[in-house]
Short mmCIF file of C-alpha atoms and ligand atoms in Angstrom, two decimals:
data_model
loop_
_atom_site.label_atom_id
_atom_site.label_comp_id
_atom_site.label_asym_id
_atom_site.label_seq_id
_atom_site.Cartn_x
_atom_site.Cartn_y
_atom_site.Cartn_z
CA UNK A 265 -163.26 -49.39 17.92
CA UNK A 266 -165.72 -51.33 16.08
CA UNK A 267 -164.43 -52.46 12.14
CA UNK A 268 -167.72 -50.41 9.74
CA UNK A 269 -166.07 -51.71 6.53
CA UNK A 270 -163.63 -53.65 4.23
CA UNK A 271 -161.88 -52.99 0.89
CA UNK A 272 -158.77 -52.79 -1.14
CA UNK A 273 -157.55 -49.41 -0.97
CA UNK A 274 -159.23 -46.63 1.02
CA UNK A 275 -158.50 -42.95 -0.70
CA UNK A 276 -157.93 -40.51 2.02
CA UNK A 277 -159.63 -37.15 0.40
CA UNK A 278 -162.20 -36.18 -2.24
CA UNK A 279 -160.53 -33.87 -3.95
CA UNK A 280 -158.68 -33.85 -7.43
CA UNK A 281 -156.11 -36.12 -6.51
CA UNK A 282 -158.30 -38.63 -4.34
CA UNK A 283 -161.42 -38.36 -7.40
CA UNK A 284 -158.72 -39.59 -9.87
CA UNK A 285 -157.03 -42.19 -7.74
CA UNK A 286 -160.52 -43.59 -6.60
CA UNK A 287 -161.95 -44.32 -10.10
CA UNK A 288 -158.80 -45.27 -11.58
CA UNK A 289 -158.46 -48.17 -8.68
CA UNK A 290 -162.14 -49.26 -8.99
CA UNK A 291 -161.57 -49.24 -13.25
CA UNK A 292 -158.70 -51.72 -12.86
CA UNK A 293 -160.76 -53.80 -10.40
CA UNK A 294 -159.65 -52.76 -7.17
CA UNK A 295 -162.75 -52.37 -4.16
CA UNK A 296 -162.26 -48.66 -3.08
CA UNK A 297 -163.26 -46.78 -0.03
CA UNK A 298 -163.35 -43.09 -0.35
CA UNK A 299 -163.19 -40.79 2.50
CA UNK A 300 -164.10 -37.29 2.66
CA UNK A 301 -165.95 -35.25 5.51
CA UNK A 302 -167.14 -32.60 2.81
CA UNK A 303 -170.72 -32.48 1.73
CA UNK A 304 -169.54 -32.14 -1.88
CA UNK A 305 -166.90 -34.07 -3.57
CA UNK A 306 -163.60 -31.94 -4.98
CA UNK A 307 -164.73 -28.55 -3.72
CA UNK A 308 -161.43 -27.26 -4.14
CA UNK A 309 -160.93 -28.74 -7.98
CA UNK A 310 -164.59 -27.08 -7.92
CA UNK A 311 -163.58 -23.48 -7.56
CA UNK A 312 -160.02 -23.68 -9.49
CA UNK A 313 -159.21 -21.35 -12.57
CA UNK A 314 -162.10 -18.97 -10.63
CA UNK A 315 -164.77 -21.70 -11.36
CA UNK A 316 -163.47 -22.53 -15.15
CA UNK A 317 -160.83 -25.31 -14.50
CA UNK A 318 -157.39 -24.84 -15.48
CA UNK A 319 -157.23 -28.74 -15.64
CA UNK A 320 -153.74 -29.10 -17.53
CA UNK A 321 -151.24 -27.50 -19.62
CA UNK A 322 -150.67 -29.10 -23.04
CA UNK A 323 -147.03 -28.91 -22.98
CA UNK A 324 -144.79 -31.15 -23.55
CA UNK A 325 -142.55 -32.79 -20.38
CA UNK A 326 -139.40 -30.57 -20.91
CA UNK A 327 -141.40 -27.42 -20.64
CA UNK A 328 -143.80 -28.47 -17.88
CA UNK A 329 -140.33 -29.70 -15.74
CA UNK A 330 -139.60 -25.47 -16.60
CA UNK A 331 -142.77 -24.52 -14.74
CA UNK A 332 -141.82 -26.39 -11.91
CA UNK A 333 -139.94 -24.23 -9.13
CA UNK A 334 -138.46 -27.10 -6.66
CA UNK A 335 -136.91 -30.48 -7.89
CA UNK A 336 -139.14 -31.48 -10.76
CA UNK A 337 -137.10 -34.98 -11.65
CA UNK A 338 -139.29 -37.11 -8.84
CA UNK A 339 -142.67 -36.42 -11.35
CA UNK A 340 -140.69 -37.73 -14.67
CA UNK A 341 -141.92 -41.26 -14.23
CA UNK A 342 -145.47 -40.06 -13.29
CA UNK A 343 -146.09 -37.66 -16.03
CA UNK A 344 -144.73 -40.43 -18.95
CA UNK A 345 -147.56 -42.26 -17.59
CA UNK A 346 -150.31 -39.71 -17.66
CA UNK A 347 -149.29 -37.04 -18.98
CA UNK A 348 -151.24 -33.77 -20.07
CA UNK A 349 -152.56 -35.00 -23.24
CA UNK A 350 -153.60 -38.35 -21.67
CA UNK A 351 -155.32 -36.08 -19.18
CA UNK A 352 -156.79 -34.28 -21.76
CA UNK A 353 -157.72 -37.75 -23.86
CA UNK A 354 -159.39 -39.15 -20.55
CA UNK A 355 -161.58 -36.08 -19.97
CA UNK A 356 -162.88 -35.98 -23.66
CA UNK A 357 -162.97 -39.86 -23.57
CA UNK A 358 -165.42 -39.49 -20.61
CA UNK A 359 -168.17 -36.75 -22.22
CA UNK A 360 -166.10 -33.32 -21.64
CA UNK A 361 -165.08 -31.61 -24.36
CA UNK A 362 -161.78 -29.72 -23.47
CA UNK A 363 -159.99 -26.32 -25.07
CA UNK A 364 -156.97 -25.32 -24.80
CA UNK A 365 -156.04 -21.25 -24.20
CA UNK A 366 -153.15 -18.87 -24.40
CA UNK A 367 -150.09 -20.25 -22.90
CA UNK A 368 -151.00 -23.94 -23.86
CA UNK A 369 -153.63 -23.70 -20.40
CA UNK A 370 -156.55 -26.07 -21.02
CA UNK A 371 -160.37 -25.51 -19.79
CA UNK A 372 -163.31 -27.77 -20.19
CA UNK A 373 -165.06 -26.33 -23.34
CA UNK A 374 -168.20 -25.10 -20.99
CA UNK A 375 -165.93 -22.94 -18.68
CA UNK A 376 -167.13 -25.08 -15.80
CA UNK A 377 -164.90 -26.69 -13.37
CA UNK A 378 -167.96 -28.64 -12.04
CA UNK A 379 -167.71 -30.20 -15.00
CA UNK A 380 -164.05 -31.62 -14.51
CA UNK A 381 -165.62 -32.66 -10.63
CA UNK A 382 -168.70 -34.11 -11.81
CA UNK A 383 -166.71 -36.43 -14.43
CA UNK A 384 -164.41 -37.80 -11.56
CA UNK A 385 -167.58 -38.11 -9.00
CA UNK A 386 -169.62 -40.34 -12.04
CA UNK A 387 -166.64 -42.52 -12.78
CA UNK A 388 -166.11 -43.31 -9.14
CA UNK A 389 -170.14 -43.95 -8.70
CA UNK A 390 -170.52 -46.34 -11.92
CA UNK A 391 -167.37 -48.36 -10.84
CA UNK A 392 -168.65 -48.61 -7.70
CA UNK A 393 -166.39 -46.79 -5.25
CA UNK A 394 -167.90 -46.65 -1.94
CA UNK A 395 -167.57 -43.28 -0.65
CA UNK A 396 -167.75 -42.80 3.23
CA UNK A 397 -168.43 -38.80 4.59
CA UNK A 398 -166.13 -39.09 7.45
CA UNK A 399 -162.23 -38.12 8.03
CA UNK A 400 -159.37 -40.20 8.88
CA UNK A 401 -157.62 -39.87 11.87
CA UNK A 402 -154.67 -42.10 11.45
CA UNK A 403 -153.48 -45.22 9.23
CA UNK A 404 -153.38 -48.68 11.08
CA UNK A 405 -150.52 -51.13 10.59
CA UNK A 406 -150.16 -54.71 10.97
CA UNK A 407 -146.39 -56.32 10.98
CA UNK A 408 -145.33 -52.75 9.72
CA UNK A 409 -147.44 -52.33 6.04
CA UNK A 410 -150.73 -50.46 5.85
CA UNK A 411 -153.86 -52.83 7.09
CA UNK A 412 -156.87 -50.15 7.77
CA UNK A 413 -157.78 -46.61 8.22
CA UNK A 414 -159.08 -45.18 11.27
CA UNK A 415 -162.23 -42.58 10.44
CA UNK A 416 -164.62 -40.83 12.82
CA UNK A 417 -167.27 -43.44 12.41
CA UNK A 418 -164.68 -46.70 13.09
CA UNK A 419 -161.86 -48.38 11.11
CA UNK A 420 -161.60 -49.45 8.05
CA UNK A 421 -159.49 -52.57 6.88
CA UNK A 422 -157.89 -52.39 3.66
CA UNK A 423 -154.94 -53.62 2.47
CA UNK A 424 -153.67 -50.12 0.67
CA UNK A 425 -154.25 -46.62 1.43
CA UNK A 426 -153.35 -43.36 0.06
CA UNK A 427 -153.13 -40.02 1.25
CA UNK A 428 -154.80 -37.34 -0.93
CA UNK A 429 -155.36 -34.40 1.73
CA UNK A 430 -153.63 -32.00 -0.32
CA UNK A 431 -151.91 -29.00 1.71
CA UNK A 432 -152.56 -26.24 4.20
CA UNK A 433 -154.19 -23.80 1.32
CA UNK A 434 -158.51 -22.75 1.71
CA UNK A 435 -158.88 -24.94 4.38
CA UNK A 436 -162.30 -24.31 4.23
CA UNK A 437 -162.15 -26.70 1.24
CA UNK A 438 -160.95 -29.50 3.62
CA UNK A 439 -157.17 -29.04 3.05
CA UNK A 440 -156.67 -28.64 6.71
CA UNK A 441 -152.73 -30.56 6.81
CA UNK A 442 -154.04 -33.77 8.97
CA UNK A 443 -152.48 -36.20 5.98
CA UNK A 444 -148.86 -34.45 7.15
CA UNK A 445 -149.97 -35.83 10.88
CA UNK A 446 -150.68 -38.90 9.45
CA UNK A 447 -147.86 -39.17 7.42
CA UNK A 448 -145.29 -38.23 10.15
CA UNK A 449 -147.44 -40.48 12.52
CA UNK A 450 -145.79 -43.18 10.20
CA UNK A 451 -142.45 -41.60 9.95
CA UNK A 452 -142.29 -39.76 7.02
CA UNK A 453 -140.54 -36.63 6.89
CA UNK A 454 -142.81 -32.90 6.00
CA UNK A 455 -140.90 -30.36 4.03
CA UNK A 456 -142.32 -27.10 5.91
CA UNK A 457 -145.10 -26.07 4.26
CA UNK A 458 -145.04 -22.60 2.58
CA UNK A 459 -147.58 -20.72 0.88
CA UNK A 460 -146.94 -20.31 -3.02
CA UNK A 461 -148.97 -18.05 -5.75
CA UNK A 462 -149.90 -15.66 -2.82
CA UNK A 463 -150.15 -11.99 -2.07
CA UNK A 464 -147.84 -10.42 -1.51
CA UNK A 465 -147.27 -7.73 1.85
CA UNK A 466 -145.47 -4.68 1.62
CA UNK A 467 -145.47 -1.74 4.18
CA UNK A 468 -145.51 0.89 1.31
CA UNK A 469 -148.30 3.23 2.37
CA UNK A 470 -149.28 4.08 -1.00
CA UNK A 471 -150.43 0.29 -1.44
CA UNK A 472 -153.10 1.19 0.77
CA UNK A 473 -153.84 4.51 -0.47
CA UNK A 474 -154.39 2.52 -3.90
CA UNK A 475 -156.41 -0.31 -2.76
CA UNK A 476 -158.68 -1.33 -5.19
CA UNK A 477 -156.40 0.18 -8.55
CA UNK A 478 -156.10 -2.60 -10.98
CA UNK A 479 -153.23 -2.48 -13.26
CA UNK A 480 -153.57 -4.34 -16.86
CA UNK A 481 -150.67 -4.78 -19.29
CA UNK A 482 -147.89 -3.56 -16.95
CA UNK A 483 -144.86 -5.85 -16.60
CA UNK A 484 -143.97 -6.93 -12.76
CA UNK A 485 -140.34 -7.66 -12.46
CA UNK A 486 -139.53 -9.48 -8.84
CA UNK A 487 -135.78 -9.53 -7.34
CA UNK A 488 -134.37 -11.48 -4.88
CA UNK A 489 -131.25 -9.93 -3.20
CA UNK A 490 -130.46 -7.73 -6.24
CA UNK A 491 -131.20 -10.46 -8.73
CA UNK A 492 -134.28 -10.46 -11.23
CA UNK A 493 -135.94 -13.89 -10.77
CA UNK A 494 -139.01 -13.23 -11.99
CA UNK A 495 -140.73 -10.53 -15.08
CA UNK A 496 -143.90 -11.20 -16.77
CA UNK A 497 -146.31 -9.35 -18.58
CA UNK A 498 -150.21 -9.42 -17.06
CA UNK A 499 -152.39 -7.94 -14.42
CA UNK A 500 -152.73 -7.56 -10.70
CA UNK A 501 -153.63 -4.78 -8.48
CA UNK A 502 -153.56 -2.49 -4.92
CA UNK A 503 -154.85 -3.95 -1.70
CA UNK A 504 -154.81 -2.93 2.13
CA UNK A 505 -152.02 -5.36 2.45
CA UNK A 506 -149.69 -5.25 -0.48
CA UNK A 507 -150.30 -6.61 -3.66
CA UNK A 508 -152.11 -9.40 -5.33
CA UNK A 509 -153.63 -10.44 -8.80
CA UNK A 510 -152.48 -13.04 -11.81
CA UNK A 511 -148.95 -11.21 -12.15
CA UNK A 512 -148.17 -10.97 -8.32
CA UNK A 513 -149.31 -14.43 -7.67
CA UNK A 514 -147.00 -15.85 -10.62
CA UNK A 515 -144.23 -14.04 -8.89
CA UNK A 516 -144.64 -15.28 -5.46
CA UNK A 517 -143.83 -18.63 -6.68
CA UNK A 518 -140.39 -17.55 -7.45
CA UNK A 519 -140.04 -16.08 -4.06
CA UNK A 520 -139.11 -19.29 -1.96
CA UNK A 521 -136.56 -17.85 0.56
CA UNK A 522 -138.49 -16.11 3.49
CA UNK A 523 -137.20 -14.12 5.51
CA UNK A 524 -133.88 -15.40 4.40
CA UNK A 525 -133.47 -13.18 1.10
CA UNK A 526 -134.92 -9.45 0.65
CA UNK A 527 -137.27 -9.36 -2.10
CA UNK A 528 -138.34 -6.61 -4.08
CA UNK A 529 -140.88 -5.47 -7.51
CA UNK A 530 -140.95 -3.41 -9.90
CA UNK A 531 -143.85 -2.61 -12.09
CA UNK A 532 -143.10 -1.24 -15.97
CA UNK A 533 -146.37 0.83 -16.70
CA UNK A 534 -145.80 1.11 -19.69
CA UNK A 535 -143.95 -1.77 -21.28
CA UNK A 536 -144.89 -0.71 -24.59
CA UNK A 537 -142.32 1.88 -24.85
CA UNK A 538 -139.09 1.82 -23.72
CA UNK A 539 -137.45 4.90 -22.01
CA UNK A 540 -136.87 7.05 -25.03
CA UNK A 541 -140.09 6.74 -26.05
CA UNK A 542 -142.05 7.11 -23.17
CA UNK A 543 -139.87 10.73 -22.55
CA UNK A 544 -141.36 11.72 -26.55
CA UNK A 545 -144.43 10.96 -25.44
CA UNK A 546 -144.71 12.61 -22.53
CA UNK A 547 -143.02 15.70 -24.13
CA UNK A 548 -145.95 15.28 -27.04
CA UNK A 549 -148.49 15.70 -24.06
CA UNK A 550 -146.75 18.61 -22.82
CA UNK A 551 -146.32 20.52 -25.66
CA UNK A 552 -150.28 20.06 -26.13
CA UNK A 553 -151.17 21.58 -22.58
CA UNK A 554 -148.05 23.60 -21.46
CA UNK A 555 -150.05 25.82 -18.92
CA UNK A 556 -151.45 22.65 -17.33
CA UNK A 557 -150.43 21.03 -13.71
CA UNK A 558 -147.83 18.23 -14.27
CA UNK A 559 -150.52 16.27 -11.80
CA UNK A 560 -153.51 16.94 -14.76
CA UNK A 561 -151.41 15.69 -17.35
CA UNK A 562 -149.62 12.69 -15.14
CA UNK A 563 -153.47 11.88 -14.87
CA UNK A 564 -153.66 11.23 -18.73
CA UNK A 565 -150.91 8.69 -18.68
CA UNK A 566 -151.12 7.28 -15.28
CA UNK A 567 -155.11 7.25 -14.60
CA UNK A 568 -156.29 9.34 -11.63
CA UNK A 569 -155.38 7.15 -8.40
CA UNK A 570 -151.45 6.68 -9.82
CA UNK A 571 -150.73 9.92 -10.50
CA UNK A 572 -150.19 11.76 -6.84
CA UNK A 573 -148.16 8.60 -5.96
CA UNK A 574 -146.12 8.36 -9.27
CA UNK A 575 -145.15 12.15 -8.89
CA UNK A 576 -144.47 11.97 -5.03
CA UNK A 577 -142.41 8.70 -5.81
CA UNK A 578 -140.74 10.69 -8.55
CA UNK A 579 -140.24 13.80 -5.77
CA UNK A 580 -142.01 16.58 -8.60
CA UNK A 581 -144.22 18.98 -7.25
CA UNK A 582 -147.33 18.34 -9.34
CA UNK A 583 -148.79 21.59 -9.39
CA UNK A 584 -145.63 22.80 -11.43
CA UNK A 585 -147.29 24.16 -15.08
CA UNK A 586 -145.89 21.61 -17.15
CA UNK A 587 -143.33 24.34 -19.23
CA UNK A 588 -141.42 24.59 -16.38
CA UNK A 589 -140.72 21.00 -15.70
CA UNK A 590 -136.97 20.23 -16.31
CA UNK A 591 -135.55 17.29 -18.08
CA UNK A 592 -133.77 15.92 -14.55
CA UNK A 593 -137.67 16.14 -12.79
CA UNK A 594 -138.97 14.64 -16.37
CA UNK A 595 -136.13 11.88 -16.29
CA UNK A 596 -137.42 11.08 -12.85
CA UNK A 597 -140.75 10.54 -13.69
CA UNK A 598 -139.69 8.33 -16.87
CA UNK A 599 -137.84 6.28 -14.43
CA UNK A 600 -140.66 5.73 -12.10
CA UNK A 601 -143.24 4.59 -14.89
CA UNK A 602 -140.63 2.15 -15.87
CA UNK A 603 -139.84 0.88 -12.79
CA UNK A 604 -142.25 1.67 -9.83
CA UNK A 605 -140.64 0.19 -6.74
CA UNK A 606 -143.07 -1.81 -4.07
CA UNK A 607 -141.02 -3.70 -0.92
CA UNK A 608 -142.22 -6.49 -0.18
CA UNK A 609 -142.18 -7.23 3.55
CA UNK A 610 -143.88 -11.17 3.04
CA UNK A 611 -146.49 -13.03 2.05
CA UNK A 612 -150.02 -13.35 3.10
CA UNK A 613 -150.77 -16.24 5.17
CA UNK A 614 -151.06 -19.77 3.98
CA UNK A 615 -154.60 -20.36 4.05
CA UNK A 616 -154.98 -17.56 1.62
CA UNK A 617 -152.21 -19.27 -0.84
CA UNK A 618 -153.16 -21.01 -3.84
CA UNK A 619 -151.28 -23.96 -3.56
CA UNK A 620 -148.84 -25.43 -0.55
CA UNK A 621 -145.17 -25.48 -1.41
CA UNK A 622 -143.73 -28.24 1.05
CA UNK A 623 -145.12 -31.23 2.22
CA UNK A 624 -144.31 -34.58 2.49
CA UNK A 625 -140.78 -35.52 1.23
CA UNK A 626 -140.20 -36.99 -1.73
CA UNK A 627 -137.27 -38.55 -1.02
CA UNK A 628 -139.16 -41.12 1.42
CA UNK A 629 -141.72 -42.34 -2.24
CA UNK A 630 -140.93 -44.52 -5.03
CA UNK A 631 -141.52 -42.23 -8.36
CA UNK A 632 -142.37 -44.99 -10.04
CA UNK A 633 -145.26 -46.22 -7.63
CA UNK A 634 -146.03 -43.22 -5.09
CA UNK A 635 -145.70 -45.83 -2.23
CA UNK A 636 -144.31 -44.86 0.66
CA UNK A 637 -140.55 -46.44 0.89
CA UNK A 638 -140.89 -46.55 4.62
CA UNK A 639 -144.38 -48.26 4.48
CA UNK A 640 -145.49 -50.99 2.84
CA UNK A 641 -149.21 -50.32 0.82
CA UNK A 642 -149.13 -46.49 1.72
CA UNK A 643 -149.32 -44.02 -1.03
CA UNK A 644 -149.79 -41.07 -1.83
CA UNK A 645 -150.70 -38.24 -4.14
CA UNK A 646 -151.40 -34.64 -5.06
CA UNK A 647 -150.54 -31.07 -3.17
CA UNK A 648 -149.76 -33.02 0.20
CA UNK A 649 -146.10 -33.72 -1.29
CA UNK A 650 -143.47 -31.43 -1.59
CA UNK A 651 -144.18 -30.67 -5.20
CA UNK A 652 -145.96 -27.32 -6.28
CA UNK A 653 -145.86 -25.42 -9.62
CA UNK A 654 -146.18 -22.41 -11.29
CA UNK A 655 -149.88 -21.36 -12.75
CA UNK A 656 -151.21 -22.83 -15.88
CA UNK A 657 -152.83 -25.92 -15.44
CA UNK A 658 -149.28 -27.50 -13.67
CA UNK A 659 -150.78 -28.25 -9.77
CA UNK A 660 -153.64 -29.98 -11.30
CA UNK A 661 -151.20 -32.23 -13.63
CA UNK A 662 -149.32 -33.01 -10.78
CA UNK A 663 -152.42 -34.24 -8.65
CA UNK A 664 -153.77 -36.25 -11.59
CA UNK A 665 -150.53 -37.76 -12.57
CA UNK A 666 -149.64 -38.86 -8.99
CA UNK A 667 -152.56 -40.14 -8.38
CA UNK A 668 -152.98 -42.32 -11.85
CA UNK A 669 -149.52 -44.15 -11.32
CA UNK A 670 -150.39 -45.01 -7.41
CA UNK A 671 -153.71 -46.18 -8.66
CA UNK A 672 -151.67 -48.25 -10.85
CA UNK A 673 -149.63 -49.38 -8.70
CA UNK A 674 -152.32 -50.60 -6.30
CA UNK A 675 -153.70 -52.60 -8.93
CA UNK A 676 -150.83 -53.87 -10.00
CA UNK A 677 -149.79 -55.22 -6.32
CA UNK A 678 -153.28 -56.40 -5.16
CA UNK A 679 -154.07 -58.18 -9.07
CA UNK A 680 -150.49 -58.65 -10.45
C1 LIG B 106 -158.63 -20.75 -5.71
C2 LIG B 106 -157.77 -21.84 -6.34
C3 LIG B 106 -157.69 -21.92 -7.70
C4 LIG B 106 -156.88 -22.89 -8.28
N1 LIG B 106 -156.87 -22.98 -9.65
C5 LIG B 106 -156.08 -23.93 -10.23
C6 LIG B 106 -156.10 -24.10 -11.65
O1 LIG B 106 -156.88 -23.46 -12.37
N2 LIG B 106 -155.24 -25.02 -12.18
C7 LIG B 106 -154.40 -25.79 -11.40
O2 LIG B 106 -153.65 -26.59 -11.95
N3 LIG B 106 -154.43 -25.70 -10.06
C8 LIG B 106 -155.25 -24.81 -9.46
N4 LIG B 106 -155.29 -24.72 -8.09
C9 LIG B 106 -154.51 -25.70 -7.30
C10 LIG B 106 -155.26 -27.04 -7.26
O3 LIG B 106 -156.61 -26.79 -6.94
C11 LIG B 106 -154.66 -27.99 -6.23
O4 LIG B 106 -153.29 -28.14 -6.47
C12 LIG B 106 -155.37 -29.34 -6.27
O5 LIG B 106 -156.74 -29.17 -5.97
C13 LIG B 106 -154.74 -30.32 -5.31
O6 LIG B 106 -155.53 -31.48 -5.30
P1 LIG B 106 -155.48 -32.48 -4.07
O7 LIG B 106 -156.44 -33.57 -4.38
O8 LIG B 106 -154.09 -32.85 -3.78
O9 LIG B 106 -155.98 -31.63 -2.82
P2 LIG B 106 -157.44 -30.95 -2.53
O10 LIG B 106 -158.10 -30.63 -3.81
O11 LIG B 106 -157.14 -29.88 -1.58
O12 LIG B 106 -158.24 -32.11 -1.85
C14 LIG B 106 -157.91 -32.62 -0.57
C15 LIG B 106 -159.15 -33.32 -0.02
O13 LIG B 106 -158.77 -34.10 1.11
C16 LIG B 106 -159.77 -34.02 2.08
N5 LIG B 106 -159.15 -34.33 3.37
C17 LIG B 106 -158.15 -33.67 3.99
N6 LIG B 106 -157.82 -34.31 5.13
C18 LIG B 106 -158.63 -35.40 5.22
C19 LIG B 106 -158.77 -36.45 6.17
N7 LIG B 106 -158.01 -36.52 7.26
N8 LIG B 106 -159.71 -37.40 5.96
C20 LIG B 106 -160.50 -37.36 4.84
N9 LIG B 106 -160.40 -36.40 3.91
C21 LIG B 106 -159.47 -35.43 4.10
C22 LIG B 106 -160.31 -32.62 1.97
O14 LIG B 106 -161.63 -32.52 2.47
C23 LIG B 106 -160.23 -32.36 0.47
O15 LIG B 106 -161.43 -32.68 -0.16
C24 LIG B 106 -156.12 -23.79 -7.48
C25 LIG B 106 -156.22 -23.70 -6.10
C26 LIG B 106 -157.04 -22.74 -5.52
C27 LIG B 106 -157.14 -22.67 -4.01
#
């Protein structure tokens, strides 16, 4: 196959990982190849925080290693070198004026993610990164360290590469998992992938009967063989499958053992009181309407859709007048407000995940450099290692991070 170009390091994948890695090379002098198949550049960074761009939290390292489910230690290293607030000093640095939310979570000041993508796509064009629309299909070698790419339209010598394909989540962004074939190709070693901040399945039929019902300020509680491992306050809501939103998303990441372990939820509706409270209340409501249906006044508490299912859940006839219902039926129905129980029977499927958990092992990467210990000028960086985080700006800290320090190191090894 006939050789189309030359360069220093070729950046497998546009997206937030590859955008960073690619202008940070050509800043410190390096002659970078980009590679992406996609029209646009970082569609996925494009549509992240639903189109506002979660880009970072601004926390310090202790508490982002807490928001970190797997083996945080590998990304010390990385995130002393660009950490959130040099994140955050880069962006502003480079004409977008950043804010940062509740829970530390930082958005570009205009609510636009394109703004984040367009930054990284300028920097790359004014320090001349060449950017090629193809894919690559593997990574050549020559005496066993990294010395071209091969792409759709012919190879590609370079004396560095690094693989920024992220993981098997939206693949209709481009995250399709060929950088784990390429990496294994090589002899690296992929963690399974899993999905992570997913739906959630359950076979309860009244998830379906609800679809659509939107819960806000409820607290979901997730358990793992017995064992709370997850309770936050927040949103989420019904669907045909299960359940999904903000609150079950955050959970999912906690749930890491499929099939193995038998997970569980429990939603509080109504964390604002606590049991003895909740039973005044609902004996305030009764004693305003005693002749009416327990199901009319459930309505009041519950909204319209919960109701039937809270009561059946509960096992109270709702059409008893609410003087005759006992404290044992009134205790039940306390119980379920406080604690509605959804199964979960899994997750839904990867592609509808928001990031991959899994990926290529970190044991087989220098920390310190991203390149590959096996091969000689490979690196790497972003989702397509086997580091994933909780929400709040964590995923896209890792990407940036990782791909600053192999950046780095590139230019350190090709300019000394
Ligand atoms: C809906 C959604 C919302 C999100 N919101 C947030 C958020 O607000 N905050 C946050 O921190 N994280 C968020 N994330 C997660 C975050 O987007 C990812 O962790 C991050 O984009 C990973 O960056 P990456 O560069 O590693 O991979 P990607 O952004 O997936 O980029 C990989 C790129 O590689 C290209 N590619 C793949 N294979 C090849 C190949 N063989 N040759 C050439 N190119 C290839 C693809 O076309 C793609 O452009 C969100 C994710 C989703 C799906």
């Amino acid at each position: 196959m006939k050789r189309i170009a030359e360069c220093d390091l070729v950046v497998v994948g546009g997206g937030a990982s590859g955008l960073m890695a690619a202008c940070h090379a050509a800043m410190g002098g390096c002659r970078v190849i980009l590679l992406d198949a996609n029209r646009q550049l970082g569609r996925k960074l494009r549509i992240t925080g639903k189109g506002r761009c979660n880009l970072t939290n601004n926390c310090s390292v202790p508490s982002f290693m807490q928001n970190i489910p797997g083996d945080g230690r590998f990304l010390y290293s990385a995130l002393s070198r660009f950490s959130p607030q040099d994140v955050m000093a880069f962006f502003e640095a480079n004409g977008v004026p950043l804010k940062t939310e509740r829970g530390a979570r930082v958005f570009p000041c205009s609510d636009r993610a394109d703004d984040i993508a367009d930054c990284l796509v300028s920097l790359c064009e004014m320090y001349g990164v060449t950017r090629l629309k193809t894919r690559a299909d593997c990574v050549l070698l020559s005496e066993g360290a990294v010395s071209g790419v091969h792409t759709g339209e012919g190879i590609v010598s370079c004396q560095a590469a690094c693989l920024c394909t992220g993981g098997l989540s939206y693949p209709l962004t481009g995250s399709d998992g060929s950088g784990y074939r390429i990496a294994q190709s090589l002899g690296h070693t992929v963690v399974q992938p899993r999905p992570s901040l997913v739906p959630l399945e359950s076979e309860d039929a009244f998830c379906r009967e609800l679809q659509g019902f939107s819960l806000k300020n409820v607290t979901l509680r997730a358990y793992e063989d017995g064992s709370l491992i997850f309770q936050e306050l927040g949103e989420m809501l019904f669907t045909h499958f299960g359940v999904s939103g903000p609150l079950v998303l955050s959970a999912s990441a906690h749930m890491r053992r499929f099939p193995a372990s038998v997970y569980r939820l429990e939603i509080d509706l109504k964390p604002g009181l606590d049991a003895e409270k909740l039973d005044a209340r609902i004996l305030r409501d009764f004693a305003a309407q005693p002749n009416r249906s327990l199901r009319n006044v459930m309505t009041g508490l519950t909204g319209y859709s919960m109701a039937p299912v809270v009561l059946s859940l509960a096992g109270v006839d709702g059409s008893t007048p609410v003087h005759a219902v006992t404290h044992d039926r009134r205790a039940a129905l306390v119980k379920v407000l406080k604690a509605f129980p959804v199964t979960v029977s899994g997750t839904r499927p990867i592609d509808e995940a928001v990031v991959t958990a899994g990926g290529i092992s970190t044991k087989e990467i220098n920390p310190r450099t991203m390149e590959s210990k096996i091969v000689p000028g490979l690196y790497f960086a972003g989702e397509v290692l086997d580091l994933d985080a909780y929400t709040g700006g964590f995923n896209l800290q890792i990407a940036w991070c990782t791909a600053f320090t192999a950046a780095n190191a590139v230019i350190k090894n090709l300019h000394g």
